[in-house]
Each structure stands twice: as C-alpha cells, then as structure tokens.
Coordinates of N, CA and C in Angstrom, one line a residue:
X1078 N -28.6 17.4 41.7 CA -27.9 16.3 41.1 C -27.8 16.5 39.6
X1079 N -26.6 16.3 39.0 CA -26.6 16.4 37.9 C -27.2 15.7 37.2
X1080 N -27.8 16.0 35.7 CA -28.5 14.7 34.8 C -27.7 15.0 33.8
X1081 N -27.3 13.9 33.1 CA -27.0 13.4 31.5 C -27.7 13.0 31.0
X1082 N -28.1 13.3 30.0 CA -28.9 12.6 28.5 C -27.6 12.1 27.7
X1083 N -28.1 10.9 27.6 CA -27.2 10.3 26.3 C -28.6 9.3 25.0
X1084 N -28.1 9.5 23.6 CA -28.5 8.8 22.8 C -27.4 8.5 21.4
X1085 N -27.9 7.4 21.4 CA -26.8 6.5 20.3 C -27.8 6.3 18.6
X1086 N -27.1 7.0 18.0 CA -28.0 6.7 17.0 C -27.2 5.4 15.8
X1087 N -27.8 4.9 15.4 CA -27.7 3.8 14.0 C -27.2 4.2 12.9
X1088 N -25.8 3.2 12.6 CA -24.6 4.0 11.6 C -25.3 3.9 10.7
X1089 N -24.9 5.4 9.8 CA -25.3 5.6 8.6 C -24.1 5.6 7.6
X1090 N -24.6 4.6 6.6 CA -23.9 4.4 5.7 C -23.7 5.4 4.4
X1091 N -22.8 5.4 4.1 CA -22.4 6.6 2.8 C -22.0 5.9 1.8
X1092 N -21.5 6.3 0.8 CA -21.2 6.0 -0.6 C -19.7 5.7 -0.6
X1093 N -19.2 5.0 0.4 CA -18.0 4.4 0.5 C -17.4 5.0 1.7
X1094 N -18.1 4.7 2.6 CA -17.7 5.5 4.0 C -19.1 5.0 4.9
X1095 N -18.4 4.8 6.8 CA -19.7 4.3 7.0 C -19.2 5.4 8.1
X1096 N -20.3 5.7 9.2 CA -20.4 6.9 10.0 C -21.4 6.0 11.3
X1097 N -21.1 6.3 12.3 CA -21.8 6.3 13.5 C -21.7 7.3 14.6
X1098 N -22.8 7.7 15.7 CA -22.4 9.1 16.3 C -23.0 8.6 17.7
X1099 N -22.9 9.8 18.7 CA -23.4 9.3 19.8 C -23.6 11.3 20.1
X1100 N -24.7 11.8 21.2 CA -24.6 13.1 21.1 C -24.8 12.8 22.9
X1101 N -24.5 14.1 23.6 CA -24.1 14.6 24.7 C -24.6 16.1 25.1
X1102 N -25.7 15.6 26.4 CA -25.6 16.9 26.9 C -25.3 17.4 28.4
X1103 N -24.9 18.4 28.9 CA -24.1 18.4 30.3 C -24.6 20.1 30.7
X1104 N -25.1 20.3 31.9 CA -24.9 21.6 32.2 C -23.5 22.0 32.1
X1105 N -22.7 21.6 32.8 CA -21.2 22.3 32.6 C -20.4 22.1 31.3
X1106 N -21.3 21.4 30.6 CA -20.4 21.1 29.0 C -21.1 21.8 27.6
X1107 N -20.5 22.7 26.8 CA -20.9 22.7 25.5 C -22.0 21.2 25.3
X1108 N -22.8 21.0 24.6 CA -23.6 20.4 23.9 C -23.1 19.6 22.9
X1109 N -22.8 18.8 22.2 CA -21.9 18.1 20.9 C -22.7 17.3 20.4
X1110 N -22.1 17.2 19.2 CA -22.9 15.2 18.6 C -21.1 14.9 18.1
X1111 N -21.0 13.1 18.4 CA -19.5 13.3 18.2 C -20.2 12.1 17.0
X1112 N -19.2 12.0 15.7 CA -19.2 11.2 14.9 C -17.9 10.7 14.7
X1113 N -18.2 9.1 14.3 CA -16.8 8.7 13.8 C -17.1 8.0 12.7
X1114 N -16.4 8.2 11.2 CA -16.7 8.0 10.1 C -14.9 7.7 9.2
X1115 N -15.7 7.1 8.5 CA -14.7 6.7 7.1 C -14.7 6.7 5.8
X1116 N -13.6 6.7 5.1 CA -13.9 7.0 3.5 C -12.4 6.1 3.4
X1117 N -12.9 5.5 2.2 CA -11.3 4.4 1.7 C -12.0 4.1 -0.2
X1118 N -10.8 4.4 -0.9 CA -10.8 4.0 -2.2 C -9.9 2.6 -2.4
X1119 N -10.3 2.3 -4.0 CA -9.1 1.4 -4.2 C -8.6 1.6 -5.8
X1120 N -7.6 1.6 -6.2 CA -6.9 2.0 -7.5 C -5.7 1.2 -7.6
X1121 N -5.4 1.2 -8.6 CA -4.3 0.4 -9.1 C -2.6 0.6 -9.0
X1122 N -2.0 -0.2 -8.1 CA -0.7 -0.5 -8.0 C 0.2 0.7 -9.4
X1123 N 1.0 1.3 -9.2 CA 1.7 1.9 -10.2 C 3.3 2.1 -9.5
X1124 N 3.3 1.7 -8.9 CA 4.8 1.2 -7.9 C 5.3 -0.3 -7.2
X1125 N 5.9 -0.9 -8.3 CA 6.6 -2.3 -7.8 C 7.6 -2.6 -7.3
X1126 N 8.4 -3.5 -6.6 CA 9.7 -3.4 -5.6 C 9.7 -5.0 -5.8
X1127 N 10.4 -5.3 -6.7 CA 11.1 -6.7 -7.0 C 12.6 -7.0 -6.2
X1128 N 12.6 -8.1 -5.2 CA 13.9 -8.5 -4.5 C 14.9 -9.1 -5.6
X1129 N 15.2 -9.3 -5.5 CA 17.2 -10.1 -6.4 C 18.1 -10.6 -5.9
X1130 N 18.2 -11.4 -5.4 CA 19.4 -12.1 -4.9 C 20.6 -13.0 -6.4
X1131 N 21.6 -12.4 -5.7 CA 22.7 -13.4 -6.8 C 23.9 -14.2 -5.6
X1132 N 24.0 -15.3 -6.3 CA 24.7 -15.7 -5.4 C 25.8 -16.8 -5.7
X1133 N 27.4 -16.3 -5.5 CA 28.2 -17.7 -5.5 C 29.0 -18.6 -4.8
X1134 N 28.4 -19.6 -4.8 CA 28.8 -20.6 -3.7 C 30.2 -21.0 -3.7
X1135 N 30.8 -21.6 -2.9 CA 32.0 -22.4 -2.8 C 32.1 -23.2 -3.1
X1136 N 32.2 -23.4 -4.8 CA 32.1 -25.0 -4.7 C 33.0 -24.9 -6.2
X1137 N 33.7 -25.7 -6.7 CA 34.1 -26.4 -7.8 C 33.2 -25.7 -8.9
X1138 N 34.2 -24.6 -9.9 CA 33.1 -24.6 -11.2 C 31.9 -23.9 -11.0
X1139 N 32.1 -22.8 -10.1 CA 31.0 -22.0 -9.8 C 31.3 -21.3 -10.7
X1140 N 29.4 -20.2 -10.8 CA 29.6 -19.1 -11.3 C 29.4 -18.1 -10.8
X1141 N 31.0 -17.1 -10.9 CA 31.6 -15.8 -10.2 C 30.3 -14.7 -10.0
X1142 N 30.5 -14.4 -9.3 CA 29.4 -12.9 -9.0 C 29.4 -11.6 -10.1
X1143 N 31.0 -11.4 -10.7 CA 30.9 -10.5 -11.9 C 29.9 -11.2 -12.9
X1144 N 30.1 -12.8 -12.9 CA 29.6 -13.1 -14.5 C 27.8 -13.1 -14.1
X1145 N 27.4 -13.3 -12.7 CA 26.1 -13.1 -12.2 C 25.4 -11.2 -12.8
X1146 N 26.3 -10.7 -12.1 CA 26.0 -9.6 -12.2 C 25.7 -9.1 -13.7
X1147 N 27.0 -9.7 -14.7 CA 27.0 -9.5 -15.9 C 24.9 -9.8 -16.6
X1148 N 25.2 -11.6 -16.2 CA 23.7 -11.8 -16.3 C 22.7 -11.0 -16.4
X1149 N 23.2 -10.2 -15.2 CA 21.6 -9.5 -14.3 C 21.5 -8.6 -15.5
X1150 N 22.4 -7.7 -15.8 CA 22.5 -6.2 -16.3 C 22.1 -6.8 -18.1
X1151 N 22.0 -7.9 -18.2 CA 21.5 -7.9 -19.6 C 20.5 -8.8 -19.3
X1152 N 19.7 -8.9 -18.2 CA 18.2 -9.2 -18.8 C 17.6 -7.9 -18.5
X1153 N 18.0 -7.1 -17.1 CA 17.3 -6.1 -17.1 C 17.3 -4.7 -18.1
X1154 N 18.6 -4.7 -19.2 CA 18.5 -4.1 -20.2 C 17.4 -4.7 -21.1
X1155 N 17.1 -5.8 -21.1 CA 16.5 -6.3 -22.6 C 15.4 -6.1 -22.1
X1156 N 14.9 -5.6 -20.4 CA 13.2 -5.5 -20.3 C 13.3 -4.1 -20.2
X1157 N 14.0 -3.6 -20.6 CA 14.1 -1.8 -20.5 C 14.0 -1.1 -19.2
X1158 N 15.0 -1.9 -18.3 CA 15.3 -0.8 -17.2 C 16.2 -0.2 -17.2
X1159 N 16.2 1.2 -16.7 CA 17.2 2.0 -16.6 C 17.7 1.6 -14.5
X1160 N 19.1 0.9 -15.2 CA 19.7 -0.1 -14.1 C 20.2 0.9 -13.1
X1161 N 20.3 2.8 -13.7 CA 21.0 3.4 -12.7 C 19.9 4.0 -11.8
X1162 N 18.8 4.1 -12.2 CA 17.8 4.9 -11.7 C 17.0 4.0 -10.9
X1163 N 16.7 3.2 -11.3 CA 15.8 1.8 -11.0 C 16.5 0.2 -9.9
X1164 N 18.0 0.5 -10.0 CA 18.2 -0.4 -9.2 C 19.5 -0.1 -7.9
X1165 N 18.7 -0.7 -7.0 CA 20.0 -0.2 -5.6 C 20.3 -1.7 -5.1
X1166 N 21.8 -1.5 -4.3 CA 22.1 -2.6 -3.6 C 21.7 -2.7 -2.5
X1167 N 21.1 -3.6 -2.0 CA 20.3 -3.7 -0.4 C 22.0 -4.2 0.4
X1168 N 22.2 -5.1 0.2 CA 23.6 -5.6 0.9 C 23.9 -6.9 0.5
X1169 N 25.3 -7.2 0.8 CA 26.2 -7.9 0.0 C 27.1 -8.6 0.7
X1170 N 27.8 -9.4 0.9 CA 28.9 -10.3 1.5 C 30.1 -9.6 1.2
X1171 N 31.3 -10.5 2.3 CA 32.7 -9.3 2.2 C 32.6 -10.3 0.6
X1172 N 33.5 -9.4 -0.3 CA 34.1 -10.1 -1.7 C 35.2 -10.5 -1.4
X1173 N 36.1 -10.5 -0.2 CA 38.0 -10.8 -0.1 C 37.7 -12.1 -0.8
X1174 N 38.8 -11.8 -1.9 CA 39.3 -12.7 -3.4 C 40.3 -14.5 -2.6
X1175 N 40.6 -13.9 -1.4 CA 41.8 -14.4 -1.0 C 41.4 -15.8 -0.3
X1176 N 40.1 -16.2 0.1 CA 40.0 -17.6 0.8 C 38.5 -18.1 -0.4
X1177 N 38.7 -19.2 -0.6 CA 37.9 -20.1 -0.8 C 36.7 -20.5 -1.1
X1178 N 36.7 -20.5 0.4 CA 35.3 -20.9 1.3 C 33.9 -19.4 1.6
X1179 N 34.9 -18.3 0.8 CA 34.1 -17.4 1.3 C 32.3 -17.8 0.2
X1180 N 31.3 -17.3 0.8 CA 30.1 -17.8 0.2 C 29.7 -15.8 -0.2
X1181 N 29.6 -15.8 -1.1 CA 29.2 -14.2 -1.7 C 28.3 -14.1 -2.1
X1182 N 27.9 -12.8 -2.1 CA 25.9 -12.3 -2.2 C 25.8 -11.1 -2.8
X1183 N 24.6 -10.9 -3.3 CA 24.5 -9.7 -3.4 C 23.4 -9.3 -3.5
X1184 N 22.0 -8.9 -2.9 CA 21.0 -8.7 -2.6 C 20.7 -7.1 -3.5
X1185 N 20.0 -6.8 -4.5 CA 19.3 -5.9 -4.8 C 17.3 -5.9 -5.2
X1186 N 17.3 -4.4 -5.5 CA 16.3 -4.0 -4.7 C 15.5 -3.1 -6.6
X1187 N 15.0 -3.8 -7.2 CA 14.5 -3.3 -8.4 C 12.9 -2.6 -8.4
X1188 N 13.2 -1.3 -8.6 CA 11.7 -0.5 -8.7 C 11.1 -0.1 -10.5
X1189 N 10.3 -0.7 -10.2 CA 9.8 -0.2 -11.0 C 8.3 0.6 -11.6
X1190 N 7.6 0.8 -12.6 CA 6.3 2.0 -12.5 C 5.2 1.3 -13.5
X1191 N 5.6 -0.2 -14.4 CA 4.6 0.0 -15.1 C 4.4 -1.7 -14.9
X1192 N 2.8 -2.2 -14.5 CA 2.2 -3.5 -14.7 C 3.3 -4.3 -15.6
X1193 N 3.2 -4.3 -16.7 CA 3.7 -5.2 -17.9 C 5.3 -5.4 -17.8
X1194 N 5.6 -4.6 -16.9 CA 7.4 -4.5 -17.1 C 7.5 -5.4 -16.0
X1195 N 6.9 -5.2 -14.6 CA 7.4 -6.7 -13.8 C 7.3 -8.2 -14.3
X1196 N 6.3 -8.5 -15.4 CA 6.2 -9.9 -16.1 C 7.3 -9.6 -16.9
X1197 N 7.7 -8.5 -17.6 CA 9.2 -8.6 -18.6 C 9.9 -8.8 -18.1
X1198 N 10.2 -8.5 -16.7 CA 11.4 -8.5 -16.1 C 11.8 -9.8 -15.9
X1199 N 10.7 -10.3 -15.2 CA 10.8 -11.5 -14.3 C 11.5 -12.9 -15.4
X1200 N 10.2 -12.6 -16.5 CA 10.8 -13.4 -18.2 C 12.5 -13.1 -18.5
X1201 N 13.0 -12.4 -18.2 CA 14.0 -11.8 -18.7 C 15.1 -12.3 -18.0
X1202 N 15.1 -12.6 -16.4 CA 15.9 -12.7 -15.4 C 15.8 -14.3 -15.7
X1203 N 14.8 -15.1 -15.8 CA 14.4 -16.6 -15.7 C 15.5 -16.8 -16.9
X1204 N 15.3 -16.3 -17.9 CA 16.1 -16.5 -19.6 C 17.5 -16.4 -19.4
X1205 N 18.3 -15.2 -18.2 CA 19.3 -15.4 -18.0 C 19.7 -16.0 -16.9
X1206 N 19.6 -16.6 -16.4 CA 19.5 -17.8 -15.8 C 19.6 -17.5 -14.1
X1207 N 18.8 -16.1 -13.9 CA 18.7 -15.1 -12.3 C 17.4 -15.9 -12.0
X1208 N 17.5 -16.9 -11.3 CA 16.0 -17.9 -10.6 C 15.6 -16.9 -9.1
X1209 N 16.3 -16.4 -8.5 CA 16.1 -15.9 -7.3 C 15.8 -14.9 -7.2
X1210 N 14.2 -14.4 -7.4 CA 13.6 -12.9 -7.3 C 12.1 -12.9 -6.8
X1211 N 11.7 -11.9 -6.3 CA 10.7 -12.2 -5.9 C 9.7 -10.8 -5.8
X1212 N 8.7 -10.6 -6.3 CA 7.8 -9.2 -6.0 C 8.0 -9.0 -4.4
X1213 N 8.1 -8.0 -4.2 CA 7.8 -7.8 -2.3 C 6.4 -6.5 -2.6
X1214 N 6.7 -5.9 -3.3 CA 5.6 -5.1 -3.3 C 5.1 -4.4 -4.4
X1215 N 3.4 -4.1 -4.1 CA 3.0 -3.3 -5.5 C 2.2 -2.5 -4.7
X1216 N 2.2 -0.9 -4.8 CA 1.5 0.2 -3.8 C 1.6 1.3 -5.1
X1217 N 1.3 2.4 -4.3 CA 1.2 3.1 -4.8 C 2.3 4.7 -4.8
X1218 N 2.6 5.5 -5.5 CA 3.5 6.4 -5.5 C 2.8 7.6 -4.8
X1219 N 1.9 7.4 -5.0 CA 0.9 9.4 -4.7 C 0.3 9.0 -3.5
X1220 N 0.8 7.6 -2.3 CA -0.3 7.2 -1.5 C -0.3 8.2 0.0
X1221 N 0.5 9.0 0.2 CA 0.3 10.4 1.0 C -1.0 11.1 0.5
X1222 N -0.9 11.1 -0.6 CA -1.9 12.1 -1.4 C -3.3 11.5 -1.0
X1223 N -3.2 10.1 -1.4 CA -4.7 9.7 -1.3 C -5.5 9.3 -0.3
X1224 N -4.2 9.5 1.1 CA -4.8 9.4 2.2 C -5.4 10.4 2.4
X1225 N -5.2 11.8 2.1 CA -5.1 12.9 2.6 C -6.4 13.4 1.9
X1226 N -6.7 13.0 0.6 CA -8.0 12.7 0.0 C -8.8 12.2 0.7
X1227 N -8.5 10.8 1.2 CA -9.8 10.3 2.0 C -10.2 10.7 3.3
X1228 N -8.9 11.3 4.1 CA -9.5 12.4 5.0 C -10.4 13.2 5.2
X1229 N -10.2 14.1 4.2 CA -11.1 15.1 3.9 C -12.5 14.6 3.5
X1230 N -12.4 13.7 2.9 CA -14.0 12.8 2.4 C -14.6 12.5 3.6
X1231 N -14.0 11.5 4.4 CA -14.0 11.2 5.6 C -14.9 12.5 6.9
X1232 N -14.0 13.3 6.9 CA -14.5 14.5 7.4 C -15.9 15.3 6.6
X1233 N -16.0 15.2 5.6 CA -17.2 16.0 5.0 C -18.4 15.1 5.2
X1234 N -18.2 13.6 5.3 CA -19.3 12.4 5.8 C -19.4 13.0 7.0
X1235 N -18.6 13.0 8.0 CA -19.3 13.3 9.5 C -19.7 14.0 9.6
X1236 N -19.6 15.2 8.9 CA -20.3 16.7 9.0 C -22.0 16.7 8.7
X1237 N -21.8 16.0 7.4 CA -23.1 15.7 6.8 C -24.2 14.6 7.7
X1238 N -23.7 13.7 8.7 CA -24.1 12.9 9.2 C -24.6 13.6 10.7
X1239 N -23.7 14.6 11.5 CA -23.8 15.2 12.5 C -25.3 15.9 12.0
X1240 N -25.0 16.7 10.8 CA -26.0 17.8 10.8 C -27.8 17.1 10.1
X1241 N -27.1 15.8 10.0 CA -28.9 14.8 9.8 C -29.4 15.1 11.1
X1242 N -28.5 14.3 11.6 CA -29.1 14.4 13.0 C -29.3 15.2 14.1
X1243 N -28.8 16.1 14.1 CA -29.0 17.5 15.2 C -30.6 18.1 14.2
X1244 N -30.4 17.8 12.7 CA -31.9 18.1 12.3 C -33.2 17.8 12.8
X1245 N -32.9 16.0 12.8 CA -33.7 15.3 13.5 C -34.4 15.6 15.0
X1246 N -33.2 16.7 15.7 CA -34.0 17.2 16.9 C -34.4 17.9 16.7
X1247 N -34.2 19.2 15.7 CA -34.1 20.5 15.9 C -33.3 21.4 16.0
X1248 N -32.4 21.2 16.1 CA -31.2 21.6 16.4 C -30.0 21.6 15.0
X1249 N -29.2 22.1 15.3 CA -28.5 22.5 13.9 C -26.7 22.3 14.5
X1250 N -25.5 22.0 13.7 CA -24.6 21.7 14.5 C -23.7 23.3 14.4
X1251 N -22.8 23.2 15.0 CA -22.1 24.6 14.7 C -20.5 24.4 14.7
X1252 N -19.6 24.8 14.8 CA -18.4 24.5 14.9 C -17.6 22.7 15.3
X1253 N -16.3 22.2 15.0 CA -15.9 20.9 15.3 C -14.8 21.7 16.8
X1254 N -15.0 20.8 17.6 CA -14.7 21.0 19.1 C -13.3 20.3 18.7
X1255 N -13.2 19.1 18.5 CA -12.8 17.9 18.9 C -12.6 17.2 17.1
X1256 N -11.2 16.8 17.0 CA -11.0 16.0 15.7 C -10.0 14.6 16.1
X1257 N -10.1 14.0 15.4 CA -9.1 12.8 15.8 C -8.7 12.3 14.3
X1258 N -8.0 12.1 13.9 CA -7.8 11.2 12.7 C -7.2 9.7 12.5
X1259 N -6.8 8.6 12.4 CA -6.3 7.8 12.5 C -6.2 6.3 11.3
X1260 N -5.8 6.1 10.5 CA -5.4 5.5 9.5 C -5.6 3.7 9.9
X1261 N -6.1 3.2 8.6 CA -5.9 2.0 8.8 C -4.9 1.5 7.8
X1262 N -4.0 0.4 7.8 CA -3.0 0.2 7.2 C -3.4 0.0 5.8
X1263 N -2.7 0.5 4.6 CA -3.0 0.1 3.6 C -2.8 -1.6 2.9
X1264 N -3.8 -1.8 2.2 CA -3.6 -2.9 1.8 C -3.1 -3.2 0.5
X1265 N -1.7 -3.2 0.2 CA -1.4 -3.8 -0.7 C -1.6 -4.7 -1.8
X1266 N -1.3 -4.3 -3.3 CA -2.1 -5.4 -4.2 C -0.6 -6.4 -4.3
X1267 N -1.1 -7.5 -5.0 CA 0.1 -8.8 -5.2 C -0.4 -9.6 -6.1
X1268 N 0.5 -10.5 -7.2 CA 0.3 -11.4 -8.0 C 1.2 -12.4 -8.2
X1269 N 1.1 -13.6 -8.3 CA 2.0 -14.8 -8.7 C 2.7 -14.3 -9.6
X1270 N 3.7 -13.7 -9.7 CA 4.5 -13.4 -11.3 C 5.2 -14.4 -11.8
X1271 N 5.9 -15.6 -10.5 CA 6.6 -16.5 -11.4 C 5.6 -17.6 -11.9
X1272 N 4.6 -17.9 -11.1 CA 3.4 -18.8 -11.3 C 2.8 -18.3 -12.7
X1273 N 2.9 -17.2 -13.3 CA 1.8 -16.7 -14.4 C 3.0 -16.5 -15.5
X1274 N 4.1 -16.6 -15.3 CA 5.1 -16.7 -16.7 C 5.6 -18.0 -16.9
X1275 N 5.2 -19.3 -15.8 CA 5.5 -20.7 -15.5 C 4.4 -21.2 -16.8
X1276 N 3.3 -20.8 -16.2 CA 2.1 -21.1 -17.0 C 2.0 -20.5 -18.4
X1277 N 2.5 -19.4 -18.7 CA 2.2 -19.3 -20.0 C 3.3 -19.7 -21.3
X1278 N 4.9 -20.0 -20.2 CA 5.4 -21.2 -20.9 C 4.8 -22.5 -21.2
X1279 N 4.5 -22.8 -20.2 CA 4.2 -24.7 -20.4 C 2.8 -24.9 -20.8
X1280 N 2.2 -24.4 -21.9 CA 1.6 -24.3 -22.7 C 1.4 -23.7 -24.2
X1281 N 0.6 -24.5 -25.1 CA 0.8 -23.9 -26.3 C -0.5 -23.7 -26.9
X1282 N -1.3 -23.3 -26.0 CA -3.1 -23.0 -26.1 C -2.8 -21.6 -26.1
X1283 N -3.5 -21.4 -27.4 CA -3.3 -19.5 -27.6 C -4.1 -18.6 -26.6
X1284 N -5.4 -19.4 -26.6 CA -6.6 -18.9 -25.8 C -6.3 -18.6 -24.4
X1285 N -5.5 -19.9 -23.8 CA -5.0 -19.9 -22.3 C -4.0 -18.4 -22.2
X1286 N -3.0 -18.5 -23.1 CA -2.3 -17.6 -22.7 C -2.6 -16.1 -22.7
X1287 N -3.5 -16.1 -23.7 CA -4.3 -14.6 -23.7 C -5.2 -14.5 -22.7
X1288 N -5.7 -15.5 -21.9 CA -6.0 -15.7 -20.9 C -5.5 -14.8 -19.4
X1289 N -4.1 -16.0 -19.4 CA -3.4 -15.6 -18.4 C -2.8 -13.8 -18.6
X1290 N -2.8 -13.5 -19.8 CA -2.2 -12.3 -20.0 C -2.8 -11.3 -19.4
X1291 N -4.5 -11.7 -19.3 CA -5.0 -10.6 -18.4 C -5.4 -10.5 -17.2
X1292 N -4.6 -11.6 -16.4 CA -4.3 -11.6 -15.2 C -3.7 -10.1 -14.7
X1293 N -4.1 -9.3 -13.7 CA -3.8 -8.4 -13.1 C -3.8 -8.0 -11.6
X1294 N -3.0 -7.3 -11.1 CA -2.5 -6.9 -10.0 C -3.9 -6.6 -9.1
X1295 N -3.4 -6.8 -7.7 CA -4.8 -6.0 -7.0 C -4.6 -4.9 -6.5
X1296 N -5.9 -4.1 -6.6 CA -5.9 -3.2 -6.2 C -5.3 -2.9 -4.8
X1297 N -4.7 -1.6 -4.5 CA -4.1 -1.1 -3.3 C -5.6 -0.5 -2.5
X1298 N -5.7 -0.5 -1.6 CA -6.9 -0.3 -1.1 C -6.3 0.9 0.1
X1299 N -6.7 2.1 0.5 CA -6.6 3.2 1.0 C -7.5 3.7 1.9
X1300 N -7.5 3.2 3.3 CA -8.9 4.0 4.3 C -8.3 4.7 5.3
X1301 N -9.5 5.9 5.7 CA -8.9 6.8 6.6 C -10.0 7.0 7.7
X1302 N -9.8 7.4 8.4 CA -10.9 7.1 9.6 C -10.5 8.6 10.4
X1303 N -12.1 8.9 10.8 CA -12.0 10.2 11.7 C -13.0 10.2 12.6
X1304 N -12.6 11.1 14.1 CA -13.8 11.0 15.0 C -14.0 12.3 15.7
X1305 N -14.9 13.1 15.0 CA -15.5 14.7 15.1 C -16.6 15.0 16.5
X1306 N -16.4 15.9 16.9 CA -17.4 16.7 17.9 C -17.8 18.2 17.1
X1307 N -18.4 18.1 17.0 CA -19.3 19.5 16.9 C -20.7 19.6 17.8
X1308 N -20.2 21.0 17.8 CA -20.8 21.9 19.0 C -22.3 22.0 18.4
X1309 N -23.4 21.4 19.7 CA -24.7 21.5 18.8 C -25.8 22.9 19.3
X1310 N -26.3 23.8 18.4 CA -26.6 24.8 18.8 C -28.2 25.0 18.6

C-alpha cells in the first residue's frame, strides 16, 4: 500500500510579501515543497483620465455645441494642455443642423501626467462654465512594468521560504517543477477633485486652503501572486 506524508507549515511573512507552503512525498513522484507567495508595492498615480461631457439641449436660447466646445478649448488651454495630444472624442450625437428637437453631445476623454494639472483643469472648466466632468481614473503608466517587478520579488520570496524549510529537515531544494502566476486586480488611487476646488473656493481661511492644497491622490497599489514546486533533494 502506498503511504503519503503530508505537512503544512505556518505562513511566513516577508517584507511585503506573505508566503505559505505545503511539502509532498510519493514513491512514484519527485519529492517537492510547493509555495505560494506574494509581493505588492504602492506608488503614486502619474496617469489621470478625466470624462467631459458637453451638451446642447433643445430648448429656446441654448448654448450651441461649437460655442461649448469653443469654451472647453480655452479653459483647457489656460491649464496647459496640449488639446491634440491629450484629448480624444469618446462619442457624440448625429449633429443634422436640420430638425430642432435634435438633443447633441459630445463626450471626451482628457489624459493627463501631472497631480496639480487635474485640480487646474477641473478650476479651469468650472470658470468656463464646462460643470460636467468627472475623474474616472488615476493609475499608473509603467504598471506592466511593476507587475513584472513584483513577480520576480514574489518568486525570489518563495524560493527563499521553500529553502528555510527543506533546511529545517535536512534537505535542500533543487530545481522549480511547477510555476503558476496570477494577479490580483490593481487598486486604483481617487480624490474628490470637485469637492476640494468647492472647498477652497468657499472659503477665505488661508490656513484651510493650504490645508486642502495638500490633499493628495491615493496610492495605486500593485500585487502579484505565485505558486512554486521545487524539487526537494
């Protein structure tokens, strides 16, 4: 009759990575200790994606979508975007000139790279009288990269955790059999932008406003997860 030995050992925590393992022995099987471990950083947003909607209704004494647009293109000049590089149209209503009742849109999509330019912007759109915008997102540009970073961290934790423990018998680990990788979704940083240029209008406390000024974005948070076999010898 065949016997298995199985034992579970107690996760060991790392320096931003936590590790747990289980080891396996089989006459008809290689020998293993399998680990599964993590590594996740967190750094600062440096890619923003502000929504835009303009819009003119059917109604008596509206204002036209060119003179909207006109709006848009001089507050986002006066916060220093470059409108060709930085802004795309998501989608838009038919414009036919010829009935009335048509209700017209125009949905864009503003990127931009630096903290302090989404509060300009936002100031800038409110001043020309663009009410309808909203942050959708603040991530990161290099965040391939920094998965791919914590991978590797990820994996150098298990190795180091496998070879505690095959120590602890005697034993020493040898080659990875078996890899798995798998991601957990990144978490996004976010801030009130219209809430925090509301506020440092409707007040005239110098303190408050230098206050709110250093209100800042959250961190993007980045974890990667892996679950290793190595062969124990």
């Amino acid at each position: 009759m065949k016997r298995k030995i199985f034992f579970v050992a107690s996760a060991l925590m790392l320096a931003g990575a936590g590790s747990c393992a289980w080891a396996q022995q089989d006459k008809d099987q290689v020998p293993y200790v399998e680990i599964s471990s993590s590594a996740d950083t967190a750094v600062a947003p440096n890619k923003f994606r502000i929504a835009i909607l303009i819009s003119e209704a059917p109604t008596k004494g509206k204002t036209t979508i060119a003179e909207l647009e006109r709006s848009l293109a001089t507050a986002l000049d006066a916060a220093g975007v470059d409108i060709k590089k930085q802004l795309v149209i998501t989608s838009q209503s038919n414009a036919s000139g010829k009935r009335k009742d048509i209700y017209q849109y125009k949905n864009y999509l503003l990127t931009l790279t630096e903290p302090n330019q989404v509060e300009a912007v936002f100031d800038a759109l409110q001043t020309n009288g663009i009410s309808n915008a909203s942050l959708n997102q603040s991530t990161r540009s290099d965040l391939r990269e920094l998965q791919a970073q914590m991978r590797v961290k990820a994996m150098r934790n298990a190795r180091q955790t496998a070879a505690e423990l095959a120590e602890a018998i005697g034993q020493r680990i040898g080659r990875a059999i078996y890899i798995q990788s798998y991601s957990s979704a990144p978490e996004f940083g976010g801030v009130m932008i219209r809430g925090l240029a509301a506020s440092k209008a409707a007040t005239g406390n110098a303190i408050q406003e230098d206050a709110m000024s250093n209100v800042k974005f959250n961190d993007v948070r980045v974890n990667q997860n892996v679950t290793v076999r190595f062969a124990l010898e």
